[in-house]
Amino acid sequence: MSEEHYLELCGNPVQFENASSVNNVFFDEANKQVFAVRSGGATGVVVKGPDDKSTVAFRMDDKGEVKCIKFSFGNKILAVQRTSKSVEFINFIPDLLHLEYSQECKTKNASILGFCWTNWNEIVFITDQGIEFYQVLPDKRSLKLQKSQSINVNWYMYCPVTSVILLSTTVLGNVLQPFFFRSGTMSKISKFEIELPVVSKPAKLSLSERDIAMATIYGQLYVMYLKHHSRTVNNPGAEVVLYHLPREGTCKKMHVLKLNTTGKFALNVVDNLVVVHHQSSQTSMIFDIKLRDTDSTLSVHQPVVPARSIHPYKIPLTGPAAVTTATPVPCELYSSTWSVFQPDIIISASEGYLWYLQVKLQPVVNLMKDKGKLMDFLLQRRDCKMVIVSVCFQMLNGPDKSNLSVIATVFDKLNQVYKEYLEAEQSYTMAVETGQSRGNPAQKRPVRTQAVIDQSDMYTHVLSVFTEKKDVSHKFITAVLMEYIRSLNQFQITVQHYLYELVLKTLVHHNLFYMLHQFLQYHVLSDSKPLACLLLSLESTYPPAHQLSLDMLKRLSTANDEIVEVLLSKQQVLGARRFIRGVGGHDNISARKFLDAAKQTREEMLFYTIFRFFEQRNQRLRGSPHFTPGEHCEEHVAYFKQVFGEQALMKPTAS
Amino acid sequence: MLMISPRMATGAQEKQYPPSLLNFFVYNPKFGPKEGEEEKKILFYHPNEVEKNEKIRNVGLCEAIIQFTRTFCPTKPAKSLHTQKNRQFFCEPEENFWMVMVVRNPMIEKNNKDGKPVVEYQEEEILDSVYSSVLQQCYNMYKLFNGTFARTMEAGGVDLLKQRLEKFFYRYLQTLHLQSCDLLDIFSGISFFPLDKMTYLKIQSFVNRMEESLNLVKYTAFLYNDQLIWSGLEQDDMRILYKYLTTSLFPRHSEPELAGRDSPMRLEMAGNLLHYGRFLTGPSNLKDPEAKFRFPKIFVNTENTDEELHLIVYKAMSAAVCFMINTSVELTREFCEQLDSLVGPQLTLLASDICEQYSINRRISGPEKEPQFKFIYFNHMNLAEKSTIHMRKTASVSLTSIHPELMKILGDINSDFSRVDDDEEIIVKAMTDYWIVGKKSDQRELYVILNQKNANLIEVNEEVKKLCATQFNNIFFLD
C-alpha cells in the first residue's frame, strides 16, 4: 500500500525538560519559545527557541508561582506575571540594571488575565475590565501607559504575526472585539459576533477560547471557530467556521469546513491548509479554502482527502543515552497531554517536546484521484515543484496514464500560474524602467514560487525523459507535446525552441515527415535559425525539408547570408545572386564564394556571367573592374583568362 | 521567353464540340498470348456494346504501338498517340496491366461555302499532360477503393478483377468530365485551409483526443470548407482521398445542404448537447432501426502497403472529419452512436470556432490582401494548390472563370516547366489584353493571368512582383 499519512511531526523537535511538580512549562507563541521554570526560577529558567542556538538560561528569585513568562522581541526584556495585579520586568539588555521592576494594572479591582508583547518595548495587559497598552522604559526601569480601553473581557487571544488581540466580551462571550497594534498605536477594529449553535438560558459564557483560533491563511487573517453540533439526521457533525478579519472593514463569515463528525478537535494551519485533529478517531483532516466547488460568497468545504492519522512518530534518542538503548520509543499521537498552538505547533509538555506539524504532498497525491483538483491543490503548496513534476511524469507513463483531456487540463493549470508570474515579472520590469526615469519608489519584485513550472522545468523533468521512453507510442508522445504547445499558446507564452526541437526529433525518429511538414506549414513550430538548420540537416532523408528550411530563413528576414550559403551549396549561383540583389545585399557579398560556386558548376558561361557581375560591381564601387588582393580572387582571374582570354577582362572605363 | 499566342478562332455560325471519351479499356497482354485467345487479355472495355472483334483490334493496336515504341526506349514506351480524330493515352500502372483512354479531339462544325457542315478536328487543342494525369487518376481512384490489380488477382483471380473493374469504372467513367480537365488535373493538388496557429492547435488537440477516445481509429483527416487542415495519412494517400472527398462525396452531400430546410441536417438533443454532426458515409440516420453500419472501404499505403480501412466521414457544419479504422474491426451501432455523441458536440463547437477565427483573420488582413489577380499556385512539395481561377467544384463540373484558350496556355507553360529542372519564368502575351506569366522556383509553380490595357512587359513583371510580395511573402520564392 502506498503511503497515505499526509501529516507528520518534524524530525527535529525542540526538546525541553518535561513538566513536573518542580518544573513549570510555558510557551510563548510570539517568539515560539518554551520556558522551563524550575522552582519558580530559583533553580533556573531554560528558554528554548525554534532553533538550537537560541537557548537562553538564567536564574531569578523565587517570588511565588509564575503564571506567565515571556520575552519581548529579541529577548530584550523579560516579563513575568506572578499575581493577578502586577507584572514584573527584568532587563536583558547589556549594561542595564538586571533588577526587577514591576507594573500594576491601572484599573482598580481588575485582575490581569495576561499580557502580550507587541514590540521589543511595547506590552499590552489584558484585564477582566479592559486592556492597557504600555511602553517599557528599560533604562528608567518603569512603564508608561500609552492607551487603555475599558471593556468587560471574558478571555483574550493574540495573533503575533498580525499583532491583533481578540477580546471575548458580553455575557455569552460571543461578541469578539479585535484590536490592532502597530508601532506605538492601538486601533480598534469593528467587533463582530460569532453565531452560536444554541443560546443557553439563562445566559452564561457560551463561547470558550478553546473553540477559537486565529491564523493567517493565504495572507489573510481568519478567526476560526470550532462549532460543535450534536450529530442529528440533518446535521452531520461539527464544523469550522472561518471569519475573515480584514484590517479595514467588517469581519465576514467566509468559509465553512465540514468535519462530518463530532468530538474533541484541535486546529492547526500548515502551508495555508487548515488541519483539524480529531482526538477520538486519532485522525486529522485537511482543508484548502482555495479549492472551491461553488462560487457562492460562503464556501462550504469538504476535507481535501479522507482523514488520516499523523505519520507514526518515534522519539529520537539523543545524547549519551542513545548509544545504549538502540530502539527509539514510539510516541503516543493525539495524546490528551498535547497542546496545539497556531499556526503549526504541537507541544507535549509531559514528554518535553515541541514539534512543528508538516504536510507531506506525496501521500495526498496517492489519495487524490482527480488530477485537475490535485493540481489546484499542489499549486498552492510551498514545496510543490518536484511533486508536481513527478505527478506530470506519472500522468504520461505507466499504468496510471491519464487521458489527453486530463493532461490538457493539468497543462492549462500549470501554464495559468506560469503566465501570471511572467506577467507580474514583466510589469515589474516595466515599472522599474519607467520608475527610474520618474524617480518612483521601486515596486516589489514578484516572488517566484515553486508553483511556477516553466518550460525548462517541464522539458528537463518531464517531456525530454518521457519522449525517450521505449514503451510509449509515438502517437501519444506527439499528442502530449502538441497539447503542451497548445496550452502555452493559449496563454500566449512564447514557446522555447527546445520544445520545437523535441517535437521535430520525435517526428523524425518515427519517420513522420509528412506530419512534421504539416506542422511547419501551419507555423505551429515557430521559425528560428536553429530550427531552420535542423531542417536543413534532414534534407537527405526528407528532401522537402530543404524548401521548408529556406522558407523559414526567408521569414526570419535576418538570415540572408544563410540563404545565400544554402543556394550556393546547391550550385544555384544565379538564384543566389538574384536573391541577394533582391534584398539589396549584393554590394557586400563575397566574390570569392560566388566564383567558387560558379566554377564548380563547370558551366563556363555561368562563370563568365558571375565574373562579369563582380567586375561591374568593382567598377561601380571602386572605379576599377579589378579585384583587390583582399578578395582572394587571383585564382579565378587566372581561370577566366585561361578560358576566355586576357582581352575578355573588362577594361577600366575612363572617368 | 516571350510568346505571342494565336488569336482564337471565333465565328458566329460555328458549333463547337468539346473533347469526349471514346474508349476506355484495361488489358493484360500476358492473359491471352496465344492466337485466338486475344479476348482473354481484355479485362474491361468501355463502351461495352462495342463488337468483340473491334475490341480485340483496338487492344491489339495499342499493344503493337507500345511494343514498337519500346524498340526506341525500352523503359519508356509511348505515352500517347495523336491522330486527327482522337488521341490515345497509355498507362501501365502495374506490371503488364495497361490502361488505355481514347479521347475524341474537340471539333468545330463550320458551314462551307455551299452551306454544308464541315467538321474540323482541333488536334492541337488538348494537352497530353492533362489527360495522362486524368488516366493516372482513374487508376489511383480505382486503387483507393479496390486495392491493386495484383491483390485482386491473388484474392479471386481474373474473374474477380473483371467484376471489380466493371463495377468501379461503370460509374466512375460517367463522372469524368473531359471537357473541363485542365492544369489542376495535372497537379492533382490539395487546397489547404488558411488558419491561425491557435485554432490549428485546437484542431490537433481535438483529433488526438478523438483518436484516443475512439481507440479503434487509426488515421484521421480534418477538412474545413472542403479544404484540408490535417492529414494523418501520407501525402499520396491523402491526395487521392482528397480528390474523392472534394469531387465526389462532398458535392453529393452539399446539394441538400444548400437546398435549405429539407436537409438531413438535424439538431440532436443528446445530453442537452446541441450538435449538427452527421455521417456522410455509413448510416444517414442513427435512429433508424434498419440502419446499416457499413462504410466504404479504402486501401492506403501509409504504414503498410495496401492497408484496408473503413472510411467514416463525419461532418458538422463546414467541418468534416475522416476517421479511418482497420477493416478487421467490425463497426457496430454502439460504436457509431458513441462516435456521434462524442464527436458531434465537439466538432460543432470547433466548426463555429474556426468559422469565427477565419472571419476575424479576414477582417484583419483586409480587402487589400484579397487578390485582384487570377492565379494558380502549386507546390510540388506539399501538393498545396491555390486557384483564383476556379470556382467551387461541384460533382458535375469544375467552373473556371477564364477562357479555355488561356487555360490551355497555362498547360503549355507547365509542359515547358516539366521539361527542365531549373527555375524558369515565362511570359506570354495572349489575346488582346491578356498577359500570362508562369514562374517556377524550386518546387513551386505560379501562373498569373493579367488583363491590363496596353501593359508592357516591364509593367507586367512589376505587377507579378507585387503579387508575390503580398500573396507569397512568407515563402522563399525567387524573383
GROMACS .gro file of C-alpha atoms in nm, chain A residues 76-396:
model
  321
   76LYS     CA    1   1.540   4.229   2.529
   77ILE     CA    2   1.308   4.239   2.829
   78LEU     CA    3   1.157   3.956   3.027
   79ALA     CA    4   0.804   3.993   3.165
   80VAL     CA    5   0.684   3.766   3.445
   81GLN     CA    6   0.337   3.755   3.590
   82ARG     CA    7   0.302   3.604   3.935
   83THR     CA    8  -0.012   3.771   4.065
   84SER     CA    9  -0.333   3.897   3.907
   85LYS     CA   10  -0.243   4.255   3.991
   86SER     CA   11   0.101   4.314   3.851
   87VAL     CA   12   0.367   4.211   3.603
   88GLU     CA   13   0.740   4.216   3.681
   89PHE     CA   14   1.011   4.307   3.431
   90ILE     CA   15   1.377   4.220   3.406
   91ASN     CA   16   1.608   4.390   3.158
   92PHE     CA   17   1.815   4.159   2.942
   93ILE     CA   18   1.994   4.441   2.769
   94PRO     CA   19   2.368   4.451   2.842
   95ASP     CA   20   2.486   4.744   3.053
   96LEU     CA   21   2.140   4.793   3.203
   97LEU     CA   22   2.046   4.702   3.554
   98HIS     CA   23   1.926   4.348   3.591
   99LEU     CA   24   1.699   4.423   3.885
  100GLU     CA   25   1.329   4.351   3.861
  101TYR     CA   26   1.078   4.634   3.830
  102SER     CA   27   0.705   4.599   3.847
  103GLN     CA   28   0.388   4.743   3.696
  104GLU     CA   29   0.044   4.714   3.843
  105CYS     CA   30  -0.261   4.734   3.627
  106LYS     CA   31  -0.414   5.080   3.627
  107THR     CA   32  -0.777   4.976   3.658
  108LYS     CA   33  -0.879   4.933   4.015
  109ASN     CA   34  -1.002   4.592   4.126
  110ALA     CA   35  -0.922   4.450   3.790
  111SER     CA   36  -0.730   4.131   3.760
  112ILE     CA   37  -0.478   4.072   3.487
  113LEU     CA   38  -0.574   3.786   3.255
  114GLY     CA   39  -0.245   3.802   3.076
  115PHE     CA   40  -0.012   4.016   2.870
  116CYS     CA   41   0.136   4.024   2.522
  117TRP     CA   42   0.444   4.190   2.382
  118THR     CA   43   0.368   4.381   2.065
  119ASN     CA   44   0.717   4.516   2.015
  120TRP     CA   45   1.055   4.494   2.188
  121ASN     CA   46   0.941   4.761   2.434
  122GLU     CA   47   0.565   4.764   2.399
  123ILE     CA   48   0.335   4.549   2.604
  124VAL     CA   49  -0.038   4.506   2.641
  125PHE     CA   50  -0.203   4.399   2.966
  126ILE     CA   51  -0.537   4.233   2.928
  127THR     CA   52  -0.750   4.252   3.240
  128ASP     CA   53  -1.106   4.140   3.302
  129GLN     CA   54  -1.207   4.504   3.268
  130GLY     CA   55  -1.017   4.614   2.961
  131ILE     CA   56  -0.678   4.649   2.803
  132GLU     CA   57  -0.382   4.870   2.887
  133PHE     CA   58  -0.110   4.949   2.637
  134TYR     CA   59   0.231   5.040   2.785
  135GLN     CA   60   0.567   5.146   2.667
  136VAL     CA   61   0.851   4.996   2.870
  137LEU     CA   62   1.140   5.227   2.952
  138PRO     CA   63   1.412   4.978   3.046
  139ASP     CA   64   1.676   5.240   3.133
  140LYS     CA   65   1.435   5.407   3.376
  141ARG     CA   66   1.300   5.069   3.486
  142SER     CA   67   0.947   5.193   3.455
  143LEU     CA   68   0.646   5.175   3.223
  144LYS     CA   69   0.445   5.448   3.061
  145LEU     CA   70   0.077   5.399   2.983
  146GLN     CA   71   0.010   5.480   2.617
  147LYS     CA   72  -0.353   5.398   2.588
  148SER     CA   73  -0.623   5.200   2.759
  149GLN     CA   74  -0.973   5.091   2.691
  150SER     CA   75  -1.223   4.957   2.939
  151ILE     CA   76  -1.440   4.673   2.834
  152ASN     CA   77  -1.555   4.357   3.006
  153VAL     CA   78  -1.334   4.073   2.899
  154ASN     CA   79  -1.401   3.701   2.939
  155TRP     CA   80  -1.082   3.588   2.773
  156TYR     CA   81  -0.840   3.705   2.508
  157MET     CA   82  -0.637   3.572   2.222
  158TYR     CA   83  -0.329   3.712   2.049
  159CYS     CA   84  -0.209   3.665   1.696
  160PRO     CA   85   0.157   3.777   1.699
  161VAL     CA   86   0.201   3.760   1.319
  162THR     CA   87  -0.062   4.029   1.262
  163SER     CA   88  -0.040   4.195   1.609
  164VAL     CA   89  -0.410   4.151   1.661
  165ILE     CA   90  -0.563   4.088   2.003
  166LEU     CA   91  -0.910   3.944   2.018
  167LEU     CA   92  -1.124   4.001   2.328
  168SER     CA   93  -1.427   3.794   2.417
  169THR     CA   94  -1.695   4.024   2.553
  170THR     CA   95  -2.061   4.017   2.662
  171VAL     CA   96  -2.216   3.759   2.888
  172LEU     CA   97  -2.230   3.490   2.623
  173GLY     CA   98  -1.876   3.572   2.522
  174ASN     CA   99  -1.957   3.553   2.153
  175VAL     CA  100  -1.901   3.917   2.068
  176LEU     CA  101  -1.537   3.948   1.972
  177GLN     CA  102  -1.355   4.277   1.982
  178PRO     CA  103  -1.028   4.289   1.789
  179PHE     CA  104  -0.750   4.541   1.847
  180PHE     CA  105  -0.463   4.605   1.617
  181PHE     CA  106  -0.120   4.729   1.733
  182ARG     CA  107   0.146   4.893   1.529
  183SER     CA  108   0.447   5.093   1.643
  184GLY     CA  109   0.303   5.271   1.941
  185THR     CA  110  -0.056   5.283   1.825
  186MET     CA  111  -0.352   5.079   1.927
  187SER     CA  112  -0.652   5.072   1.697
  188LYS     CA  113  -0.988   4.919   1.742
  189ILE     CA  114  -1.130   4.705   1.466
  190SER     CA  115  -1.507   4.671   1.437
  191LYS     CA  116  -1.637   4.398   1.659
  192PHE     CA  117  -1.829   4.102   1.534
  193GLU     CA  118  -2.047   3.829   1.666
  194ILE     CA  119  -1.992   3.459   1.641
  195GLU     CA  120  -2.313   3.270   1.565
  196LEU     CA  121  -2.365   3.019   1.843
  197PRO     CA  122  -2.541   2.694   1.768
  198VAL     CA  123  -2.766   2.722   2.076
  199VAL     CA  124  -2.816   3.012   2.312
  200SER     CA  125  -2.823   2.890   2.668
  201LYS     CA  126  -3.076   3.021   2.913
  202PRO     CA  127  -3.012   3.179   3.148
  203ALA     CA  128  -2.733   3.349   2.963
  204LYS     CA  129  -2.387   3.229   3.056
  205LEU     CA  130  -2.049   3.224   2.892
  206SER     CA  131  -2.105   3.002   2.589
  207LEU     CA  132  -1.802   3.064   2.371
  208SER     CA  133  -1.485   2.912   2.504
  209GLU     CA  134  -1.140   3.020   2.394
  210ARG     CA  135  -1.067   2.656   2.321
  211ASP     CA  136  -1.300   2.682   2.023
  212ILE     CA  137  -1.141   2.992   1.874
  213ALA     CA  138  -0.813   3.024   1.693
  214MET     CA  139  -0.655   3.293   1.480
  215ALA     CA  140  -0.425   3.234   1.186
  216THR     CA  141  -0.327   3.382   0.855
  217ILE     CA  142  -0.429   3.175   0.556
  218TYR     CA  143  -0.320   3.287   0.209
  219GLY     CA  144  -0.207   3.617   0.357
  220GLN     CA  145  -0.541   3.694   0.522
  221LEU     CA  146  -0.623   3.684   0.891
  222TYR     CA  147  -0.902   3.446   0.983
  223VAL     CA  148  -1.075   3.377   1.310
  224MET     CA  149  -1.152   3.009   1.316
  225TYR     CA  150  -1.445   2.894   1.520
  226LEU     CA  151  -1.499   2.532   1.605
  227LYS     CA  152  -1.874   2.499   1.602
  228HIS     CA  153  -1.991   2.191   1.787
  229HIS     CA  154  -2.314   2.039   1.682
  230SER     CA  155  -2.485   1.743   1.827
  231ARG     CA  156  -2.499   1.496   1.545
  232THR     CA  157  -2.853   1.459   1.417
  233VAL     CA  158  -3.016   1.348   1.094
  234ASN     CA  159  -2.985   1.676   0.916
  235ASN     CA  160  -2.669   1.774   1.093
  236PRO     CA  161  -2.371   1.563   1.003
  237GLY     CA  162  -2.145   1.699   1.273
  238ALA     CA  163  -1.920   1.977   1.381
  239GLU     CA  164  -1.783   2.240   1.151
  240VAL     CA  165  -1.514   2.502   1.150
  241VAL     CA  166  -1.640   2.846   1.056
  242LEU     CA  167  -1.384   3.088   0.918
  243TYR     CA  168  -1.440   3.458   0.973
  244HIS     CA  169  -1.225   3.682   0.760
  245LEU     CA  170  -1.087   3.967   0.965
  246PRO     CA  171  -0.963   4.244   0.738
  247ARG     CA  172  -0.759   4.542   0.860
  248GLU     CA  173  -1.028   4.769   0.731
  249GLY     CA  174  -1.395   4.694   0.707
  250THR     CA  175  -1.603   4.438   0.883
  251CYS     CA  176  -1.541   4.081   0.968
  252LYS     CA  177  -1.726   3.840   0.740
  253LYS     CA  178  -1.814   3.477   0.769
  254MET     CA  179  -1.642   3.331   0.462
  255HIS     CA  180  -1.587   2.958   0.480
  256VAL     CA  181  -1.738   2.659   0.648
  257LEU     CA  182  -1.533   2.344   0.684
  258LYS     CA  183  -1.745   2.033   0.724
  259LEU     CA  184  -1.595   1.791   0.973
  260ASN     CA  185  -1.868   1.528   0.937
  261THR     CA  186  -1.806   1.401   1.286
  262THR     CA  187  -1.826   1.511   1.647
  263GLY     CA  188  -1.591   1.507   1.941
  264LYS     CA  189  -1.284   1.689   2.055
  265PHE     CA  190  -1.093   1.880   1.792
  266ALA     CA  191  -0.783   2.090   1.764
  267LEU     CA  192  -0.680   2.324   1.483
  268ASN     CA  193  -0.353   2.397   1.308
  269VAL     CA  194  -0.267   2.585   0.993
  270VAL     CA  195   0.016   2.443   0.784
  271ASP     CA  196   0.113   2.570   0.442
  272ASN     CA  197  -0.217   2.757   0.418
  273LEU     CA  198  -0.410   2.441   0.489
  274VAL     CA  199  -0.643   2.418   0.786
  275VAL     CA  200  -0.565   2.100   0.974
  276VAL     CA  201  -0.833   1.964   1.205
  277HIS     CA  202  -0.721   1.699   1.454
  278HIS     CA  203  -0.988   1.469   1.587
  279GLN     CA  204  -0.886   1.308   1.910
  280SER     CA  205  -1.127   1.018   1.943
  281SER     CA  206  -1.058   0.878   1.596
  282GLN     CA  207  -0.691   0.977   1.619
  283THR     CA  208  -0.703   1.123   1.272
  284SER     CA  209  -0.659   1.461   1.113
  285MET     CA  210  -0.812   1.613   0.806
  286ILE     CA  211  -0.701   1.898   0.585
  287PHE     CA  212  -0.899   2.173   0.419
  288ASP     CA  213  -0.793   2.412   0.149
  289ILE     CA  214  -1.012   2.718   0.127
  290LYS     CA  215  -0.889   2.792  -0.224
  291LEU     CA  216  -1.036   2.469  -0.354
  292ARG     CA  217  -1.393   2.562  -0.404
  293ASP     CA  218  -1.674   2.376  -0.565
  294THR     CA  219  -1.926   2.656  -0.576
  295ASP     CA  220  -1.897   3.025  -0.645
  296SER     CA  221  -2.127   3.144  -0.371
  297THR     CA  222  -1.994   3.404  -0.130
  298LEU     CA  223  -1.995   3.150   0.151
  299SER     CA  224  -1.796   2.844   0.053
  300VAL     CA  225  -1.862   2.513   0.213
  301HIS     CA  226  -1.565   2.281   0.207
  302GLN     CA  227  -1.520   1.911   0.250
  303PRO     CA  228  -1.184   1.765   0.350
  304VAL     CA  229  -0.940   1.762   0.058
  305VAL     CA  230  -0.868   1.395   0.115
  306PRO     CA  231  -1.004   1.138   0.362
  307ALA     CA  232  -0.892   1.180   0.723
  308ARG     CA  233  -0.571   1.001   0.815
  309SER     CA  234  -0.365   0.991   1.130
  310ILE     CA  235  -0.037   1.174   1.164
  311HIS     CA  236   0.253   0.962   1.049
  312PRO     CA  237   0.369   0.731   1.332
  313TYR     CA  238   0.649   0.900   1.519
  314LYS     CA  239   0.933   0.761   1.718
  315ILE     CA  240   1.102   0.973   1.972
  316PRO     CA  241   1.461   1.011   1.870
  317LEU     CA  242   1.701   0.942   2.150
  318THR     CA  243   1.971   1.198   2.165
  319GLY     CA  244   2.259   1.239   2.397
  320PRO     CA  245   2.462   0.962   2.557
  321ALA     CA  246   2.150   0.753   2.627
  322ALA     CA  247   2.103   0.695   2.256
  323VAL     CA  248   2.410   0.482   2.239
  324THR     CA  249   2.290   0.228   2.492
  325THR     CA  250   1.920   0.199   2.409
  326ALA     CA  251   1.910   0.124   2.042
  327THR     CA  252   1.542   0.130   1.954
  328PRO     CA  253   1.361   0.463   1.959
  329VAL     CA  254   1.037   0.469   2.152
  330PRO     CA  255   0.710   0.512   1.960
  331CYS     CA  256   0.540   0.832   2.055
  332GLU     CA  257   0.177   0.842   2.151
  333LEU     CA  258  -0.003   1.055   1.898
  334TYR     CA  259  -0.315   1.259   1.973
  335SER     CA  260  -0.232   1.231   2.341
  336SER     CA  261  -0.455   1.417   2.582
  337THR     CA  262  -0.146   1.594   2.714
  338TRP     CA  263  -0.084   1.756   2.377
  339SER     CA  264  -0.132   2.128   2.342
  340VAL     CA  265  -0.183   2.274   1.998
  341PHE     CA  266  -0.070   2.626   1.910
  342GLN     CA  267  -0.104   2.835   1.598
  343PRO     CA  268  -0.011   2.808   1.337
  344ASP     CA  269   0.161   2.472   1.324
  345ILE     CA  270   0.288   2.386   1.673
  346ILE     CA  271   0.215   2.080   1.881
  347ILE     CA  272   0.361   2.055   2.231
  348SER     CA  273   0.375   1.759   2.457
  349ALA     CA  274   0.460   1.916   2.793
  350SER     CA  275   0.469   1.582   2.973
  351GLU     CA  276   0.733   1.447   2.738
  352GLY     CA  277   0.914   1.772   2.680
  353TYR     CA  278   0.878   1.808   2.303
  354LEU     CA  279   0.773   2.082   2.069
  355TRP     CA  280   0.703   1.979   1.713
  356TYR     CA  281   0.617   2.163   1.401
  357LEU     CA  282   0.345   1.994   1.204
  358GLN     CA  283   0.427   1.933   0.838
  359VAL     CA  284   0.226   1.836   0.532
  360LYS     CA  285   0.366   1.572   0.304
  361LEU     CA  286   0.244   1.609  -0.051
  362GLN     CA  287   0.316   1.267  -0.196
  363PRO     CA  288   0.057   1.087   0.023
  364VAL     CA  289  -0.201   1.344  -0.086
  365VAL     CA  290  -0.113   1.259  -0.446
  366ASN     CA  291  -0.179   0.893  -0.367
  367LEU     CA  292  -0.515   0.974  -0.215
  368MET     CA  293  -0.646   1.216  -0.475
  369LYS     CA  294  -0.766   1.064  -0.796
  370ASP     CA  295  -0.889   1.378  -0.970
  371LYS     CA  296  -0.575   1.514  -1.131
  372GLY     CA  297  -0.721   1.855  -1.204
  373LYS     CA  298  -0.819   1.908  -0.844
  374LEU     CA  299  -0.488   1.765  -0.732
  375MET     CA  300  -0.305   2.026  -0.939
  376ASP     CA  301  -0.516   2.304  -0.792
  377PHE     CA  302  -0.415   2.174  -0.452
  378LEU     CA  303  -0.046   2.126  -0.526
  379LEU     CA  304  -0.005   2.462  -0.697
  380GLN     CA  305  -0.092   2.633  -0.369
  381ARG     CA  306   0.168   2.445  -0.165
  382ARG     CA  307   0.508   2.572  -0.070
  383ASP     CA  308   0.735   2.284  -0.168
  384CYS     CA  309   0.533   2.165  -0.458
  385LYS     CA  310   0.765   2.175  -0.756
  386MET     CA  311   0.914   1.828  -0.753
  387VAL     CA  312   0.582   1.673  -0.657
  388ILE     CA  313   0.405   1.845  -0.945
  389VAL     CA  314   0.676   1.742  -1.182
  390SER     CA  315   0.653   1.382  -1.067
  391VAL     CA  316   0.274   1.388  -1.097
  392CYS     CA  317   0.312   1.514  -1.452
  393PHE     CA  318   0.556   1.241  -1.529
  394GLN     CA  319   0.335   0.968  -1.385
  395MET     CA  320   0.043   1.109  -1.574
  396LEU     CA  321   0.220   1.034  -1.901
   0.00000   0.00000   0.00000
